[in-house]
Amino acid sequence: MDMEEKPKYGQPKEFDPDFKGPIQNRGCTDIICCIFFIVAIVGYVAVGILAWTHGDPRKVIYPTDSLGQYCGQGKLEKQPLLFYFNMMKCASPMVLLEFQCPTPQVCVEKCPDRTLTLVTAIGNTQDWEYYKSYCRADPGTKPVVDILQKKLCPAYLISSKPFLQRCFPSLGKKGDVITVGDQETFNDGDKMRDAKDLVAGMKNATIVMEGRQVAMKIFEDYTKSWYWILICLLVAVVLSLIFIVLLRYLAGIMVWVMIFMVIAVVACGIAHCSIKYVNLKDTPGSNITLQQLGFQPDFSLYLHIRQSWLAFIIILAILEVIIIILLIFLRKRIRIAVQLMKEASRAVGYVMSSLFYPIFTFLLLTIVIVYWGVTAVFLSTSSEPVYKVFNETDCPHARQTCDPENFTLSTMKRDCPRSECLFAFYGGETPYHKYLIILQFYNIFLFFWCANFVTALGQMTLAGAFASYYWAPNKPSDMPAYPLCASLGRSLRYHTGSLAFGSLILAIVQIIRVLLEYIDHKLKGAENKFAKFLLCCLKCCFWCLEKFIKFMNRNAYIMVAIYGKNFCRSARDAFFLLMRNVIRVVVLDKVTDFILFLGKLLIVGLVGIFAFFFFSGHTDAFKGATPSLHYYWVPILTVLVGSYLIAHGFFSVYAMCVDTLFLCFLEDLERNDGSPKRAYLMSENLLNVLRKKNQAN
């Protein structure tokens, strides 16, 4: 490798005898963008206040009757369940379009536990008192014909059970015959029907709630396993801290230990999957394909299929081969990267508080995510109830908007005497409701901008702290007393505009990617192959553009932290500096990133293996402590994601330290030549790596 490559992009820095690293006499950068960011934040707060004023999350939590009232709330507090007058009306295709059955619905205290018809109940005083609790209004002494025509009461009651706060018929089976209340037929007040006629209505009525059922089971699993999840995440924190400390003193050994342990963990995964694959050979039903099985909410079913374990074996084997090939070709480069990591370990040792800075970033990101989520929910629930005309026979006003208070006197009622004005969905025609989609778009865009800003703030803060370490002639006496706090103060006081500028560019690209995904979702059924190909190319291009912008922003923030220049000039200087040292970028920077990634992979693998054997109950040692779960993959996935985020948080400090020191010693190489007047400020180890040395006086 030619470490003395010639500059190809721009010119190296000229010698500046007054340059001493991160300058203190800074000025504010990118002021215009800072002002725009502040105005956008003020607007974001205004949108939140507007959403909280109009929104009502109860619309997505509680069922709603035909008058738009919430079951279990307010005056209906003692009536938490929703009862459908005629469940078979839910078989209408309109249910899937409007998410509302075209039949009257009332809130009730409990679901009916017997099967009755209006005709039989009205002739029995005790049954009639029970029956009236499921009517929309007190029918008084009206005849049966008037009650049914005005739809004051249901034509029949069927023995039901509560499910997702709704009453559904208690269907069962006798052999292959579907029954309701142990009967194969029921009387709907008009004629005898088979119990199977209720199936289609129940299916359509529940199709929009199946996701909620899964969500409730997942939530229940979290309530049973949250403390074990926290223990697993605590283990991940401890492992990350142990690796950081060991890297501080045993960087060279730990790098190779990490590499071989990752290879061993993947190999163990291959062996375990192979054993499972072989053991399922003679198991009935294990040879069906994933395509035949289809999507199942119970993911444990996939683990009883041989094809699933074969897929795991192939994926892990490919990963193992890729890691081994990379290690073979990069073995010499890894030795160089080890020295850079040792230097980074010393820098982290002088700025130990940097290891806990990701917690601050995580808290800020949590605030941003929670604000976005709450605002999105309130915006989506800030619409008004919309009522439509429902009629069992042909009606010219069917599905038209109506007013339930004046409906009995309207021309719609006169034209269609048997029609009803029922609650359909939530919407609105006011200017506020018309611009809800714009407010949601603004909410998403500001979420990306603020999240990127928080990430950028963390990168610039760490870069400033580690740069102050590098450029200090006498370490640590020439470093600030609190380098991390000093760097955070400089970043917020002088460079908020630069942070907002860089995060704005990234947010624009990300929102374009979201729009492309939305368009792709809408065009899934399209037959235009060219449009699909073009959209796929655009998605790929913007994905690459996002990765490139993240890389450039990261290095631009480092240059801003060092010199205090504006974002565009810092990005240009960082780009040309990297291009002039492109070989070193690949050799030192990217190899180090790969090593840190292996460290994260190892921590996630170790914690994930422990979580799998604990929550799955496959090990006898944990059977007594393992909680009973609907889906044991829920805590396992949570632990895997949480462990990766924790490991990423700790190792991102190292990665930022390496990147900062990398740019600093490239600047050092261009500004200095090792002479007594222009001595290198890098450590002796880095001088040896780069085959440089300082001349004696």
XYZ file of C-alpha atoms in Angstrom:
697
model
C 0.000 0.000 0.000
C 1.314 3.395 -0.930
C 0.803 5.523 2.132
C 2.388 8.539 0.391
C -0.286 9.047 -2.232
C -0.274 12.310 -4.136
C -3.110 14.805 -3.743
C -5.689 14.478 -6.497
C -8.522 16.640 -5.192
C -7.793 20.183 -4.090
C -4.612 21.276 -2.399
C -3.265 20.309 1.036
C -3.489 22.884 3.813
C -0.724 25.449 4.043
C 1.202 25.776 7.270
C -0.542 27.953 9.854
C 1.708 28.592 12.858
C -1.243 29.904 14.897
C -3.473 26.836 14.368
C -3.998 24.887 17.596
C -6.988 22.702 16.841
C -10.583 23.590 17.820
C -10.569 27.376 17.910
C -12.256 29.222 20.759
C -12.985 32.596 19.129
C -15.807 31.275 16.974
C -18.717 32.978 15.270
C -22.241 31.720 14.599
C -22.564 29.724 11.381
C -25.523 29.276 8.997
C -27.659 31.810 10.850
C -30.448 31.831 8.238
C -30.975 28.092 8.565
C -30.932 28.458 12.350
C -33.767 30.986 12.112
C -35.738 28.693 9.784
C -35.264 25.814 12.211
C -36.507 27.850 15.179
C -39.563 29.012 13.190
C -40.242 25.404 12.130
C -40.042 24.235 15.756
C -42.485 26.965 16.820
C -44.818 25.853 14.012
C -44.414 22.249 15.141
C -45.485 23.187 18.663
C -48.478 25.059 17.205
C -49.484 21.979 15.189
C -49.222 19.885 18.346
C -51.420 22.282 20.316
C -53.951 22.371 17.468
C -54.014 18.574 17.273
C -54.370 18.171 21.049
C -57.240 20.663 21.019
C -59.238 18.839 18.323
C -58.077 15.238 18.713
C -59.625 12.477 20.768
C -57.654 9.187 21.050
C -60.767 7.466 22.377
C -61.868 7.071 18.756
C -59.257 4.375 18.208
C -59.541 2.815 21.682
C -63.253 2.381 22.338
C -66.031 0.977 20.104
C -68.635 3.431 18.876
C -72.410 2.938 18.681
C -74.733 4.123 15.899
C -74.881 7.613 17.411
C -71.099 7.990 17.574
C -70.985 7.557 21.374
C -68.086 5.730 23.038
C -68.993 2.515 24.810
C -67.686 2.523 28.373
C -67.219 6.303 28.489
C -69.237 9.134 30.008
C -72.904 8.284 30.481
C -72.201 4.878 28.924
C -69.521 4.055 31.482
C -71.406 0.972 32.662
C -72.022 -0.205 29.095
C -68.556 -1.043 27.722
C -69.581 -3.623 25.074
C -70.917 -3.045 21.550
C -73.900 -5.118 20.378
C -74.911 -5.531 16.698
C -78.648 -5.775 15.928
C -78.089 -8.050 12.931
C -74.649 -9.635 12.682
C -75.387 -10.975 9.195
C -75.449 -7.399 7.864
C -71.732 -7.285 8.653
C -71.222 -9.651 5.706
C -71.766 -6.661 3.400
C -68.679 -5.570 1.403
C -69.298 -2.035 2.693
C -67.909 -3.170 6.049
C -64.429 -3.434 4.529
C -64.790 -0.041 2.837
C -66.253 1.973 5.711
C -65.264 -0.182 8.721
C -68.847 -0.040 9.963
C -71.628 -2.652 9.799
C -74.845 -1.333 8.121
C -76.959 -2.312 11.131
C -77.903 -0.442 14.322
C -75.398 -0.851 17.141
C -75.856 -0.127 20.833
C -73.618 -0.140 23.892
C -74.627 -2.785 26.415
C -73.558 -3.820 29.900
C -73.037 -7.474 28.978
C -73.493 -9.694 25.954
C -76.712 -11.753 25.687
C -76.354 -15.190 27.223
C -79.513 -16.693 25.678
C -81.142 -16.960 22.254
C -84.507 -15.172 21.924
C -86.671 -13.568 19.271
C -88.608 -10.355 19.675
C -91.898 -12.158 19.070
C -91.331 -14.750 21.808
C -89.814 -12.312 24.299
C -92.584 -9.719 24.093
C -95.112 -12.295 25.290
C -93.136 -13.091 28.472
C -92.729 -10.390 31.110
C -89.402 -11.663 32.465
C -87.896 -12.243 29.012
C -89.177 -8.858 27.797
C -87.454 -6.959 30.627
C -84.222 -8.748 29.738
C -84.751 -8.142 26.002
C -85.320 -4.372 26.382
C -81.745 -3.894 27.683
C -80.578 -4.472 24.092
C -82.923 -1.898 22.503
C -81.903 1.536 21.254
C -84.846 3.150 23.045
C -87.709 2.041 25.262
C -90.296 0.534 22.870
C -93.091 0.992 25.383
C -96.241 -0.794 24.294
C -95.690 -0.451 20.552
C -96.599 -3.456 18.429
C -93.904 -5.723 17.045
C -94.312 -4.355 13.516
C -93.628 -0.767 14.614
C -90.638 -1.824 16.739
C -89.030 -3.644 13.825
C -89.883 -0.922 11.291
C -88.386 1.809 13.462
C -85.504 -0.532 14.444
C -85.945 0.233 18.119
C -84.993 -3.335 19.094
C -83.198 -6.214 17.404
C -85.338 -8.881 15.755
C -83.505 -11.556 17.716
C -80.828 -12.134 20.335
C -78.130 -14.772 19.986
C -76.027 -16.158 22.812
C -72.770 -14.203 22.503
C -69.385 -13.688 24.089
C -67.359 -10.465 24.388
C -64.385 -10.164 22.044
C -62.408 -6.925 21.686
C -65.227 -5.078 23.492
C -67.797 -6.377 20.993
C -70.450 -9.076 21.264
C -70.003 -11.945 18.805
C -72.179 -15.069 18.583
C -70.892 -18.038 20.562
C -70.220 -20.322 17.624
C -69.116 -23.897 18.142
C -68.926 -27.192 16.282
C -70.641 -30.541 16.485
C -68.519 -32.668 14.223
C -68.375 -30.667 10.992
C -71.565 -28.697 11.698
C -71.359 -25.126 13.016
C -73.616 -24.410 16.000
C -74.674 -21.337 17.951
C -75.611 -21.875 21.562
C -75.418 -25.636 20.975
C -78.078 -25.321 18.248
C -77.563 -25.806 14.530
C -80.284 -23.270 13.647
C -81.723 -20.079 15.141
C -84.772 -17.904 14.584
C -84.044 -14.393 13.304
C -87.614 -13.259 13.904
C -88.563 -13.946 10.333
C -87.422 -17.485 9.569
C -85.119 -20.245 10.738
C -81.483 -19.865 9.690
C -78.412 -22.052 9.859
C -75.721 -21.060 12.339
C -73.167 -21.053 9.527
C -74.919 -17.969 8.060
C -73.342 -15.939 10.877
C -69.779 -16.855 9.893
C -69.440 -14.420 6.990
C -70.733 -11.525 9.077
C -68.401 -12.316 11.954
C -65.439 -12.632 9.584
C -65.989 -9.186 8.070
C -66.740 -7.641 11.453
C -63.472 -8.924 12.894
C -61.153 -8.460 9.910
C -60.453 -4.851 10.884
C -59.778 -5.899 14.491
C -57.469 -8.895 13.987
C -54.435 -6.658 14.125
C -55.653 -5.225 17.395
C -56.094 -8.738 18.799
C -52.469 -9.559 17.975
C -51.402 -6.227 19.437
C -53.261 -6.966 22.671
C -51.580 -10.375 22.952
C -48.199 -8.763 22.333
C -48.970 -6.152 24.996
C -49.935 -8.951 27.406
C -46.640 -10.711 26.651
C -44.787 -7.500 27.486
C -46.596 -7.189 30.811
C -45.458 -10.723 31.708
C -41.865 -10.470 30.493
C -40.843 -6.805 30.788
C -38.614 -7.346 33.830
C -36.807 -10.244 32.130
C -36.368 -8.065 29.042
C -34.825 -5.351 31.214
C -32.465 -7.935 32.750
C -31.357 -9.043 29.269
C -30.812 -5.418 28.235
C -28.852 -4.829 31.430
C -26.680 -7.789 30.448
C -26.122 -6.086 27.084
C -25.074 -2.880 28.888
C -22.639 -4.804 31.079
C -21.161 -6.672 28.095
C -20.765 -3.408 26.172
C -19.002 -1.738 29.101
C -16.731 -4.782 29.541
C -15.777 -4.633 25.862
C -15.105 -0.895 26.074
C -12.862 -1.338 29.131
C -11.033 -4.275 27.565
C -10.529 -2.296 24.364
C -9.003 0.447 26.501
C -6.202 -1.840 27.693
C -6.226 -4.843 25.352
C -7.308 -3.391 22.008
C -5.136 -5.674 19.881
C -6.128 -8.883 21.649
C -9.801 -7.930 21.923
C -10.091 -7.197 18.214
C -8.971 -10.702 17.299
C -11.038 -12.201 20.127
C -14.124 -10.405 18.783
C -13.430 -11.658 15.274
C -13.030 -15.304 16.254
C -15.938 -15.220 18.718
C -18.242 -13.860 16.001
C -17.128 -16.711 13.740
C -17.768 -19.152 16.599
C -21.227 -17.717 17.398
C -22.317 -17.948 13.747
C -20.903 -21.491 13.564
C -22.903 -22.458 16.680
C -26.001 -21.019 15.047
C -25.389 -23.139 11.943
C -24.892 -26.248 14.089
C -28.067 -25.611 16.105
C -30.142 -25.020 12.957
C -28.690 -28.165 11.368
C -29.640 -30.263 14.425
C -33.181 -28.866 14.324
C -33.385 -29.545 10.586
C -32.338 -33.176 11.045
C -34.572 -33.789 14.077
C -37.663 -32.629 12.165
C -37.055 -35.134 9.381
C -39.690 -37.655 10.538
C -42.036 -35.177 12.230
C -45.521 -35.110 10.618
C -46.280 -31.857 8.806
C -42.695 -30.593 8.931
C -42.135 -30.979 5.188
C -44.709 -28.404 4.047
C -43.281 -25.283 2.429
C -43.422 -21.739 3.737
C -45.547 -20.792 0.739
C -48.108 -23.441 1.650
C -48.165 -22.307 5.272
C -48.630 -18.637 4.386
C -48.616 -15.842 6.975
C -49.350 -16.936 10.533
C -49.489 -14.562 13.532
C -48.138 -17.385 15.694
C -44.517 -17.380 14.550
C -43.750 -20.548 16.498
C -45.457 -22.491 13.703
C -42.589 -21.626 11.373
C -40.146 -23.312 13.743
C -41.876 -26.657 13.175
C -41.107 -26.582 9.455
C -37.837 -27.952 8.070
C -37.713 -25.336 5.337
C -37.473 -22.543 7.950
C -34.398 -24.117 9.549
C -32.883 -24.737 6.110
C -33.301 -21.037 5.342
C -31.596 -20.161 8.643
C -28.709 -22.505 7.779
C -28.222 -20.932 4.340
C -28.344 -17.358 5.691
C -25.878 -18.064 8.503
C -23.554 -20.012 6.181
C -23.455 -17.124 3.694
C -22.738 -14.704 6.557
C -19.943 -16.974 7.848
C -18.302 -17.247 4.413
C -18.480 -13.471 3.862
C -16.846 -12.759 7.241
C -14.045 -15.289 6.643
C -13.310 -13.995 3.123
C -13.176 -10.399 4.363
C -10.818 -11.377 7.173
C -8.480 -13.178 4.753
C -8.174 -10.192 2.449
C -8.045 -7.558 5.210
C -5.722 -9.306 7.672
C -2.858 -6.827 7.080
C -5.189 -3.852 7.187
C -6.641 -5.029 10.482
C -3.215 -4.702 12.129
C -3.142 -1.034 11.101
C -6.699 -0.485 12.301
C -5.792 -1.979 15.689
C -3.272 0.808 16.288
C -5.897 3.418 15.419
C -8.299 1.805 17.888
C -5.631 1.886 20.591
C -5.297 5.617 20.050
C -9.082 5.946 20.172
C -9.062 3.977 23.439
C -6.686 6.516 24.967
C -8.894 9.373 23.800
C -11.989 7.733 25.294
C -9.998 7.160 28.492
C -9.381 10.915 28.790
C -13.050 11.686 27.971
C -14.799 8.873 29.871
C -18.040 10.852 30.092
C -18.400 10.360 26.326
C -19.404 6.729 26.939
C -22.598 7.916 28.598
C -23.416 10.664 26.097
C -25.546 8.249 23.969
C -27.967 8.143 26.917
C -28.520 11.887 26.501
C -29.008 11.420 22.749
C -31.421 8.552 23.414
C -33.493 10.694 25.792
C -33.716 13.505 23.242
C -34.698 11.050 20.494
C -37.313 9.555 22.819
C -38.836 13.002 23.326
C -38.899 13.577 19.558
C -40.472 10.180 18.856
C -43.075 10.505 21.612
C -44.031 14.029 20.487
C -44.372 12.847 16.886
C -46.405 9.768 17.876
C -48.785 11.649 20.177
C -49.275 14.426 17.611
C -49.928 11.867 14.856
C -52.561 10.095 16.982
C -54.313 13.334 17.911
C -54.249 14.542 14.296
C -55.693 11.265 13.050
C -58.464 11.407 15.675
C -59.337 15.088 15.327
C -62.051 14.411 12.738
C -65.801 14.570 13.380
C -68.368 11.739 13.228
C -69.901 11.260 9.774
C -73.356 9.681 9.458
C -74.677 7.951 6.340
C -77.954 6.535 5.129
C -78.239 2.754 5.460
C -81.196 0.913 3.967
C -82.001 -2.772 3.510
C -83.757 -2.153 0.178
C -82.905 -0.011 -2.845
C -82.750 3.647 -1.921
C -81.569 6.619 -4.020
C -80.003 8.188 -0.929
C -78.025 5.101 0.161
C -74.529 5.941 1.507
C -75.263 9.681 1.425
C -74.290 11.862 4.377
C -77.143 12.618 6.774
C -77.931 14.369 10.062
C -79.279 11.974 12.717
C -81.078 14.736 14.639
C -83.235 15.888 11.681
C -83.314 12.653 9.708
C -86.874 11.650 10.618
C -88.190 14.895 9.055
C -85.904 14.873 6.006
C -86.766 14.008 2.411
C -84.368 11.047 2.657
C -86.603 9.447 5.281
C -89.733 10.182 3.234
C -88.203 8.668 0.097
C -86.871 5.654 1.991
C -89.138 4.992 5.003
C -87.118 2.002 6.206
C -83.742 3.770 6.014
C -81.586 4.676 9.020
C -79.069 7.464 9.611
C -76.183 5.631 11.273
C -72.655 6.529 12.284
C -70.234 5.516 9.477
C -66.758 6.863 10.237
C -64.832 9.935 11.327
C -64.130 12.727 8.857
C -65.031 16.380 8.399
C -65.596 19.158 5.882
C -64.145 22.169 7.742
C -60.939 23.864 6.488
C -59.070 22.270 9.385
C -60.152 18.780 8.356
C -59.371 19.461 4.686
C -55.755 20.308 5.569
C -55.243 17.426 7.991
C -53.145 15.553 5.426
C -50.829 18.585 5.132
C -50.496 18.784 8.910
C -49.659 15.061 9.049
C -47.026 15.580 6.355
C -45.585 18.504 8.337
C -45.546 16.311 11.443
C -43.576 13.578 9.649
C -41.166 16.044 8.047
C -40.393 17.803 11.353
C -39.938 14.407 12.982
C -37.185 13.555 10.486
C -35.630 17.012 10.812
C -35.606 16.980 14.628
C -34.389 13.365 14.857
C -31.530 14.099 12.449
C -30.728 17.282 14.380
C -30.421 15.356 17.656
C -28.154 12.782 15.997
C -26.061 15.538 14.418
C -25.733 17.302 17.771
C -24.329 14.132 19.301
C -21.846 13.669 16.461
C -20.562 17.246 16.622
C -20.337 17.198 20.420
C -18.258 14.013 20.467
C -16.136 15.241 17.558
C -15.314 18.479 19.383
C -14.370 16.620 22.571
C -12.069 14.147 20.800
C -10.570 16.841 18.588
C -9.607 18.809 21.700
C -7.757 15.667 22.843
C -5.874 15.271 19.574
C -4.772 18.885 19.187
C -3.673 19.257 22.814
C 0.180 19.355 22.774
C 0.358 18.099 26.360
C -2.373 15.630 27.206
C -4.395 16.055 29.339
C -3.133 19.334 30.847
C -3.911 21.336 27.669
C -7.421 19.851 27.328
C -10.510 21.674 28.643
C -11.558 20.710 32.168
C -14.840 19.251 30.878
C -14.239 18.587 27.169
C -17.658 17.045 26.484
C -19.639 19.842 28.142
C -17.461 22.463 26.479
C -18.012 20.870 23.076
C -21.784 20.631 23.641
C -21.878 24.315 24.601
C -19.893 25.326 21.474
C -22.137 23.251 19.228
C -25.379 24.758 20.544
C -24.101 28.316 20.871
C -22.310 28.694 17.548
C -23.328 25.878 15.218
C -27.067 25.252 15.662
C -27.542 26.601 12.150
C -24.980 24.205 10.680
C -26.597 21.290 12.502
C -30.022 22.338 11.224
C -28.656 22.747 7.671
C -27.152 19.271 7.506
C -30.149 17.595 9.140
C -32.536 19.477 6.802
C -30.813 18.090 3.699
C -31.015 14.588 5.110
C -34.665 15.046 6.161
C -35.635 16.128 2.624
C -34.093 12.987 1.151
C -35.776 10.802 3.785
C -39.217 12.329 3.209
C -38.795 11.738 -0.537
C -38.029 8.090 0.241
C -41.211 7.898 2.350
C -43.244 9.330 -0.552
C -41.690 6.815 -2.950
C -42.612 3.974 -0.591
C -46.167 5.334 -0.397
C -46.421 5.515 -4.197
C -44.995 2.010 -4.469
C -47.633 0.753 -2.039
C -50.393 2.377 -4.093
C -49.055 0.914 -7.359
C -48.721 -2.663 -6.114
C -51.627 -3.789 -8.278
C -50.536 -1.810 -11.329
C -49.571 -3.646 -14.500
C -47.237 -0.969 -15.861
C -43.843 -2.668 -15.744
C -41.977 0.485 -16.765
C -43.501 2.484 -13.900
C -42.493 -0.244 -11.428
C -38.960 -0.350 -12.827
C -38.626 3.446 -12.705
C -39.922 3.548 -9.152
C -37.508 0.798 -8.115
C -34.588 2.742 -9.640
C -35.647 5.935 -7.845
C -35.892 4.120 -4.509
C -32.427 2.643 -5.013
C -30.920 6.002 -6.023
C -32.375 7.864 -3.059
C -31.271 5.095 -0.699
C -27.704 5.510 -1.962
C -28.041 9.299 -1.779
C -29.179 9.078 1.851
C -26.168 6.910 2.761
C -23.792 9.316 1.024
C -25.321 12.368 2.720
C -25.058 10.688 6.131
C -21.375 9.978 5.464
C -20.679 13.536 4.305
C -22.677 15.124 7.122
C -20.741 13.123 9.701
C -17.389 14.330 8.359
C -18.710 17.864 7.852
C -19.705 18.056 11.524
C -16.185 16.956 12.494
C -14.687 19.763 10.392
C -17.154 22.264 11.895
C -16.105 21.112 15.377
C -12.416 21.600 14.489
C -12.489 24.878 12.549
C -15.873 26.454 13.317
C -16.645 27.152 9.627
C -20.097 26.941 8.042
C -21.606 23.646 6.943
C -21.056 23.907 3.180
C -17.402 24.903 3.469
C -16.779 22.206 6.082
C -18.435 19.567 3.896
C -16.319 20.642 0.924
C -13.097 20.583 2.949
C -13.951 17.160 4.414
C -14.755 15.734 0.975
C -11.522 16.946 -0.629
C -9.479 15.855 2.380
C -10.923 12.344 2.151
C -10.447 12.217 -1.613
C -6.809 13.213 -1.245
C -6.405 10.287 1.169
C -8.837 7.803 -0.321
C -6.568 4.782 0.281
C -6.226 5.653 3.959
C -10.004 6.047 4.184
C -10.503 2.470 3.030
C -7.590 1.031 4.987
C -8.069 2.670 8.383
C -11.546 4.108 8.665
C -13.700 1.453 7.032
C -11.804 -1.523 8.411
C -12.253 -0.071 11.895
C -15.975 0.333 11.251
C -16.091 -3.337 10.251
C -14.328 -4.394 13.457
C -16.715 -2.351 15.594
C -19.635 -3.890 13.717
C -18.312 -7.347 14.612
C -18.229 -6.261 18.257
C -21.885 -5.190 18.091
C -22.761 -8.419 16.316
C -21.041 -10.445 19.022
C -22.897 -8.700 21.874
C -26.250 -9.066 20.106
C -25.477 -12.732 19.367
C -24.540 -13.577 22.960
C -27.550 -11.813 24.481
C -29.847 -13.149 21.737
C -28.790 -16.762 22.349
C -29.438 -16.366 26.074
C -32.851 -14.759 25.390
C -33.806 -17.511 22.932
C -33.082 -20.374 25.327
C -34.739 -18.529 28.217
C -38.007 -17.340 26.621
C -38.527 -20.346 24.321
C -38.331 -22.785 27.241
C -36.061 -25.138 25.290
C -33.718 -25.426 28.263
C -34.765 -27.279 31.413
C -32.735 -24.912 33.608
C -35.092 -21.975 32.811
C -38.459 -23.760 32.669
C -39.470 -22.741 36.168
C -38.699 -19.046 35.608
C -39.845 -18.652 31.994
C -43.152 -16.711 31.816
C -46.115 -18.166 29.883
C -46.338 -16.173 26.647
C -48.543 -16.090 23.551
C -45.583 -15.350 21.273
C -42.173 -16.001 22.814
C -40.556 -14.271 19.836
C -41.895 -10.923 21.108
C -39.429 -10.557 24.025
C -36.653 -12.192 21.958
C -36.984 -9.641 19.144
C -37.245 -6.843 21.708
C -34.048 -8.023 23.379
C -32.256 -8.330 20.025
C -33.262 -4.844 18.898
C -32.586 -3.337 22.329
C -29.190 -5.057 22.598
C -28.185 -3.784 19.184
C -29.234 -0.229 20.076
C -27.310 -0.414 23.360
C -24.201 -1.853 21.708
C -24.530 0.662 18.887
C -24.774 3.486 21.411
C -21.514 2.500 23.146
C -19.623 1.580 19.990
C -20.839 4.700 18.163
C -18.714 6.692 20.611
C -15.712 4.663 19.539
C -16.633 5.023 15.872
C -16.977 8.796 16.229
C -13.653 8.926 18.063
C -11.933 6.957 15.289
C -13.449 9.138 12.554
C -12.478 12.326 14.376
C -8.911 11.208 15.053
C -8.680 10.015 11.455
C -9.544 13.446 10.026
C -7.385 15.155 12.634
C -4.225 13.243 11.771
C -4.916 13.720 8.033
C -5.010 17.449 8.774
C -1.912 16.991 10.904
C -0.086 15.308 8.018
C -0.964 18.105 5.594
C -0.173 20.967 7.959
C 3.033 19.595 9.474
C 6.147 17.798 8.266
C 7.818 16.607 11.492
C 10.347 19.442 11.647
C 10.960 21.156 15.000
C 8.756 24.105 13.973
C 6.100 21.938 12.386
C 6.117 18.847 14.570
C 3.351 16.281 14.266
C 0.824 16.349 17.115
C -0.184 12.697 16.716
C 0.989 10.017 19.141
C 4.067 7.881 18.657
C 1.918 4.860 17.822
C 0.205 6.678 14.977
C 3.544 7.969 13.761
C 4.800 4.390 13.611
C 1.684 3.225 11.783
C 2.134 5.919 9.156
C 5.929 5.485 9.139
C 6.468 9.092 10.211
C 8.586 10.632 12.923
C 9.308 13.994 14.492
C 12.827 15.351 14.042
C 14.826 16.225 17.122
C 15.586 19.888 17.839
